[in-house]
PDB file of C-alpha atoms in Angstrom:
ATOM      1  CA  UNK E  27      88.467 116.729  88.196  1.00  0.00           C
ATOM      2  CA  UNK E  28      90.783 115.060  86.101  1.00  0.00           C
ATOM      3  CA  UNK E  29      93.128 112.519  86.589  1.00  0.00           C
ATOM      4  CA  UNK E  30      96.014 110.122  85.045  1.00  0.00           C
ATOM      5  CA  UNK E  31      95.740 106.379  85.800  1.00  0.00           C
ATOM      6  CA  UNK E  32      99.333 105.383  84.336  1.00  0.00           C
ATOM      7  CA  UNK E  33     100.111 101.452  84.193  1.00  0.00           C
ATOM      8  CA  UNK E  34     103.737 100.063  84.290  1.00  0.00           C
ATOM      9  CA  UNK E  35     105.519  96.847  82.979  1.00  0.00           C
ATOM     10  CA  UNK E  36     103.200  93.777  82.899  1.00  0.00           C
ATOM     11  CA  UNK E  37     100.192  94.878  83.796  1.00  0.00           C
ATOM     12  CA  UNK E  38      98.205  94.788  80.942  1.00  0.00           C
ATOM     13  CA  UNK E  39      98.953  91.241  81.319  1.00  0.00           C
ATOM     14  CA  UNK E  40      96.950  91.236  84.051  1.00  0.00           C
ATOM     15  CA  UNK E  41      94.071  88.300  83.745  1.00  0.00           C
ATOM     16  CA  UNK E  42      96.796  86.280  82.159  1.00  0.00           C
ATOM     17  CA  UNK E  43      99.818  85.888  84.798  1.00  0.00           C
ATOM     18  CA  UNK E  44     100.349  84.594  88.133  1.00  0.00           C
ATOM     19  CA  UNK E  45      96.360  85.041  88.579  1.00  0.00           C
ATOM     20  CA  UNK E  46      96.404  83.295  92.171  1.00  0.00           C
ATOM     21  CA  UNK E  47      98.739  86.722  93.250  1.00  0.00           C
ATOM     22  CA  UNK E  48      97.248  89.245  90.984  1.00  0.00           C
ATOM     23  CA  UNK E  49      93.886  87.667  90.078  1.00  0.00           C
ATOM     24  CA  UNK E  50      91.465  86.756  87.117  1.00  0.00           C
ATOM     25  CA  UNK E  51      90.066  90.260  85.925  1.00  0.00           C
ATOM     26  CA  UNK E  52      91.526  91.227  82.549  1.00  0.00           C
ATOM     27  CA  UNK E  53      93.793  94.212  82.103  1.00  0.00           C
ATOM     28  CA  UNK E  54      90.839  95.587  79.901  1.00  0.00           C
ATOM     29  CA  UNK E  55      88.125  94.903  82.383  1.00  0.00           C
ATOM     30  CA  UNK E  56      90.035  96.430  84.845  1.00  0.00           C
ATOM     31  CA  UNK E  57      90.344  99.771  82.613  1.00  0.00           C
ATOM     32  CA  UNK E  58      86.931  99.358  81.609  1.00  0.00           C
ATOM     33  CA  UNK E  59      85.611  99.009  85.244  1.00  0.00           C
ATOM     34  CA  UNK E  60      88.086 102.852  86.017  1.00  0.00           C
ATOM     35  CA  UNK E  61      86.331 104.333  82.937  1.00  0.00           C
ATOM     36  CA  UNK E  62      83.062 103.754  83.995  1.00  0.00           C
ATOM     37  CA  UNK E  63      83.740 104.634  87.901  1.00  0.00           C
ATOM     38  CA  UNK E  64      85.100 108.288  86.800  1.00  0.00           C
ATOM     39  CA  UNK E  65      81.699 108.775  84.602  1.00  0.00           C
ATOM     40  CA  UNK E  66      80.209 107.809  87.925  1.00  0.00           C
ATOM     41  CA  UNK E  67      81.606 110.586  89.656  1.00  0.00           C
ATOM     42  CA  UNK E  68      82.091 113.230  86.848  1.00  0.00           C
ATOM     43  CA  UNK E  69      86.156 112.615  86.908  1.00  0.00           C
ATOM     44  CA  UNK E  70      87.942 112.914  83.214  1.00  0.00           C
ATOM     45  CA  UNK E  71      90.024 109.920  83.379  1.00  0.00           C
ATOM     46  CA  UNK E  72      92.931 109.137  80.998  1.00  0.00           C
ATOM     47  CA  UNK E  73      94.559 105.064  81.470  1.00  0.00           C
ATOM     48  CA  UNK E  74      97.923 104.406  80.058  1.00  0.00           C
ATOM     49  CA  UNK E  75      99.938 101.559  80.339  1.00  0.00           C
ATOM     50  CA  UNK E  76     103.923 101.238  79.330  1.00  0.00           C
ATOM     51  CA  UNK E  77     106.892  98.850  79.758  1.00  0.00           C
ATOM     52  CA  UNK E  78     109.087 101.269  79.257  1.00  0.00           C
ATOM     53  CA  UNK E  79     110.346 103.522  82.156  1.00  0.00           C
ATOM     54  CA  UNK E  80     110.883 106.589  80.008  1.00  0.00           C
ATOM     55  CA  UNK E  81     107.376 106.804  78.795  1.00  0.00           C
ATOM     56  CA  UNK E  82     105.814 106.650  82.395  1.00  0.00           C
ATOM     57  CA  UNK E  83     108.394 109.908  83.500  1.00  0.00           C
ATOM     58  CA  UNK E  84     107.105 111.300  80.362  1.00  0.00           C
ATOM     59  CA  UNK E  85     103.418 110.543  81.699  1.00  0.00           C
ATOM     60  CA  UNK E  86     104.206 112.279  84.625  1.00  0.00           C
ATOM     61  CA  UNK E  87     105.585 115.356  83.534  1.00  0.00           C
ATOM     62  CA  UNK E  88     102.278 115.837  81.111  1.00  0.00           C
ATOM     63  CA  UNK E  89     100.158 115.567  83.925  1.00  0.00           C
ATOM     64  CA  UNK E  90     101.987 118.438  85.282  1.00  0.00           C
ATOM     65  CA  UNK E  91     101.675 120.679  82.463  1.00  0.00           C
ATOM     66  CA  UNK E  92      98.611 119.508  81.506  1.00  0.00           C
ATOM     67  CA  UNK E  93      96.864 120.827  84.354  1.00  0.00           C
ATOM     68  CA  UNK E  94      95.691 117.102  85.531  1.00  0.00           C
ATOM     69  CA  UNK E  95      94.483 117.190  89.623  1.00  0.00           C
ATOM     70  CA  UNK E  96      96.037 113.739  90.156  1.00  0.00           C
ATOM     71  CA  UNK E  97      97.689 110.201  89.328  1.00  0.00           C
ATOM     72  CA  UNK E  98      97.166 106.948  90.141  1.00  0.00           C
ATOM     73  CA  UNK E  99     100.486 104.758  89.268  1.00  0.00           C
ATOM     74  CA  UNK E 100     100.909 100.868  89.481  1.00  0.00           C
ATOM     75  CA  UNK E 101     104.687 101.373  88.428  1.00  0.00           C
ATOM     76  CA  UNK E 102     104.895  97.302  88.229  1.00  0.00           C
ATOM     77  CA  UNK E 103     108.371  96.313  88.544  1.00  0.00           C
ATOM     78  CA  UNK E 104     109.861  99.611  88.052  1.00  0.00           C
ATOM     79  CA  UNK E 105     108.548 100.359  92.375  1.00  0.00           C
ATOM     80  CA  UNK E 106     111.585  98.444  93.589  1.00  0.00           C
ATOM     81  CA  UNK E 107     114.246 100.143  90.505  1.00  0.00           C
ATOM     82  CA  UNK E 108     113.280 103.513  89.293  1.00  0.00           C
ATOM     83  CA  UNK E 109     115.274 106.766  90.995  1.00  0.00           C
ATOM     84  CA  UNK E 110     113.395 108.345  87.314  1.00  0.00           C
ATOM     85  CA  UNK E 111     110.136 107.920  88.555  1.00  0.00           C
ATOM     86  CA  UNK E 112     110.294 108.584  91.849  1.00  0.00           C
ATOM     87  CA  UNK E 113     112.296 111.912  90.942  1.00  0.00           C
ATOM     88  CA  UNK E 114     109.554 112.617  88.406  1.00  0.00           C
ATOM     89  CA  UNK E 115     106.957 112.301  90.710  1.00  0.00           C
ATOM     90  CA  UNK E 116     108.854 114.303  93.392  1.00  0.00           C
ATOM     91  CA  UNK E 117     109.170 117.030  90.420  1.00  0.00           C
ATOM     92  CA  UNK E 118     105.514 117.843  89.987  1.00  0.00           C
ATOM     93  CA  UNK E 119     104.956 118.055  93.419  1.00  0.00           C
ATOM     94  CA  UNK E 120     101.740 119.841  94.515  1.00  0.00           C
ATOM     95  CA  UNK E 121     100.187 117.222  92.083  1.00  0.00           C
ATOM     96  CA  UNK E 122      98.616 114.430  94.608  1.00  0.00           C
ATOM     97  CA  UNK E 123      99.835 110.590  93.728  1.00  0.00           C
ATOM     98  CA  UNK E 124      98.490 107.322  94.539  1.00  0.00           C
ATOM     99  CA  UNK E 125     100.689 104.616  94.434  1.00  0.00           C
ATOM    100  CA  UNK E 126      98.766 101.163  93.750  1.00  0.00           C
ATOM    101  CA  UNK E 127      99.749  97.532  93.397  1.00  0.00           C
ATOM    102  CA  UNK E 128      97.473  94.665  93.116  1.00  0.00           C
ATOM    103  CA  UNK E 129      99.667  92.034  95.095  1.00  0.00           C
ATOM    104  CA  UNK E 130     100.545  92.636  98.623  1.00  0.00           C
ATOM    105  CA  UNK E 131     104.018  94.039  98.200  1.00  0.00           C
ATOM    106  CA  UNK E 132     105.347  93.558 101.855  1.00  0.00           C
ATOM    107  CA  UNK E 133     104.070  89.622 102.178  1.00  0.00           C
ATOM    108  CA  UNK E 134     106.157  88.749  98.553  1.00  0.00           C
ATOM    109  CA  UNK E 135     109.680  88.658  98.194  1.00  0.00           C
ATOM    110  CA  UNK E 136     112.028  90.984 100.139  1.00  0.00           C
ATOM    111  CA  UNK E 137     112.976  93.072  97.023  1.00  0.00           C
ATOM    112  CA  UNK E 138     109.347  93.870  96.296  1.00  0.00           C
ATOM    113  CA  UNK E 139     109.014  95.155 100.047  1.00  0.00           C
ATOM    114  CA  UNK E 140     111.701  98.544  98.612  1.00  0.00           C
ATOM    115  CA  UNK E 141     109.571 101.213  97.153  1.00  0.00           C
ATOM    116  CA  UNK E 142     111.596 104.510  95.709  1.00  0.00           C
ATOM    117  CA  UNK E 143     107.717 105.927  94.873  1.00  0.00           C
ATOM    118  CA  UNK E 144     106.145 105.663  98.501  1.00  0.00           C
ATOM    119  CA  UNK E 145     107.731 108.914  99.922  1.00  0.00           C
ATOM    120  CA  UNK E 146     106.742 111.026  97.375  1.00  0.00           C
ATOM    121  CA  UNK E 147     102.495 109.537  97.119  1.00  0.00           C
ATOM    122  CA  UNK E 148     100.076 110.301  99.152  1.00  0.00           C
ATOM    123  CA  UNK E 149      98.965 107.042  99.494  1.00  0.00           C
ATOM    124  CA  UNK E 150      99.881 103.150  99.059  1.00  0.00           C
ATOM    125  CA  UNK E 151      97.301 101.071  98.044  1.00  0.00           C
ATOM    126  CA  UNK E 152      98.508  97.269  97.759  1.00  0.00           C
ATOM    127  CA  UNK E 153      96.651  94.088  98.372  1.00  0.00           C
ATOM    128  CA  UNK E 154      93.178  95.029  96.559  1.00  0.00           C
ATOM    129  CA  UNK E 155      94.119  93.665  93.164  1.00  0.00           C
ATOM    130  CA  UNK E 156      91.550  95.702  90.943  1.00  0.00           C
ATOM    131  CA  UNK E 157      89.651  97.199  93.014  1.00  0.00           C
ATOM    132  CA  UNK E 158      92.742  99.340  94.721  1.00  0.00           C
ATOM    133  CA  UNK E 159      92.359 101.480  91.571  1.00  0.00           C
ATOM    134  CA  UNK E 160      88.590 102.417  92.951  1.00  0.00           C
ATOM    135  CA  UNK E 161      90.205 102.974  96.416  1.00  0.00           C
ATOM    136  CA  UNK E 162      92.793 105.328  94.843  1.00  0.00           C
ATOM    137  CA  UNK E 163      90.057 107.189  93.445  1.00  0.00           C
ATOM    138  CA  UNK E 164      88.359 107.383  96.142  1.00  0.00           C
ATOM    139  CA  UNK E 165      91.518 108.615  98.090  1.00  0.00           C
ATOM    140  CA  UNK E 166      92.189 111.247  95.377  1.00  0.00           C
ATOM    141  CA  UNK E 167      89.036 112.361  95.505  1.00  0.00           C
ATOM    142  CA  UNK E 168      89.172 113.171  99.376  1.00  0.00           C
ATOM    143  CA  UNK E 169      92.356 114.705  99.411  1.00  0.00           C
ATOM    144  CA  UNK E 170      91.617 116.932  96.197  1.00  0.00           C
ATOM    145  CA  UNK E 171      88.113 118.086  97.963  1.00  0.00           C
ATOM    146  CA  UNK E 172      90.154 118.595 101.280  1.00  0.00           C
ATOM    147  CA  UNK E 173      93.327 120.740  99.974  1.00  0.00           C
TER     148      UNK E 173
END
C-alpha cells in the first residue's frame, strides 16, 4: 500500500504555535512518528508539507498518476478557501482521502467550521492533534482492504 500524507500552510510549525490548540509535538516528530507507523504496517509513505496552494493540487494530481492507494491531507488554512483543492481532490476520484486537522474545527471560529474538502474525503478526522494522522491511517487502511 502506498500512500501520500500532504501537509498545508503552517503546519510544519507545528510544536511552535498556538500549542494549547494544536499541541507540543514538533512538526518533525509528528512526521517521524507517520514514518515509523507505515514501516509498522508495511505502507510506503511519502510526507510533504507546502504553503503554497498550487503545490498541494500538484500533490494531488501525482498521487493519481503515480498509482498511490490514498492521501491523508491537513490542508491548514487552505480547508475554509480552496475551490483548487477540493476540485483536485474531486478529480482523482476513485483515490480514497482523509481529511485531518489537529484542532477541533467546529468548536473554533465560525469560518474554520466551512470545509470545501469534506464532500469529496472519505473521512474527517479533527480534534486528535497528532495522533489523527494514525487514525487516518488506520481509516485508509480499512477502506482500501474493504473496496
Amino acid at each position: 500500500m502506498k500512500i501520500m500524507v500532504i501537509n498545508g500552510p503552517n503546519i510544519n510549525m507545528i510544536g511552535i504555535r498556538e500549542k494549547n490548540i494544536y499541541g507540543t509535538v514538533s512538526f518533525d516528530d509528528i512526521i517521524k512518528m507517520i514514518k515509523e507507523e507505515a514501516v509498522k504496517r508495511d505502507i510506503e509513505v511519502t510526507c510533504l508539507q507546502s504553503n503554497f496552494e498550487g503545490q498541494l493540487v500538484t500533490w494531488i494530481q501525482d498521487a493519481y498518476f503515480e498509482h498511490y492507494d490514498g492521501i491523508i491531507i491537513n490542508p491548514g488554512a487552505y480547508t475554509h478557501t480552496s475551490i483548487a483543492i477540493a476540485d483536485a481532490i474531486k478529480a482523482i476520484s476513485p483515490i480514497p482521502v482523509v481529511e485531518i486537522h489537529l484542532s477541533d474545527i467546529d468548536t473554533r471560529e465560525e469560518f474554520r467550521k466551512v470545509t470545501y474538502l469534506t464532500p469529496y474525503c472519505i473521512a474527517q478526522i479533527k480534534g486528535h492533534k497528532h495522533l489523527g494522522y494514525i487514525m487516518a491511517l488506520d481509516t485508509l487502511q480499512t477502506y482500501i482492504s474493504q473496496h
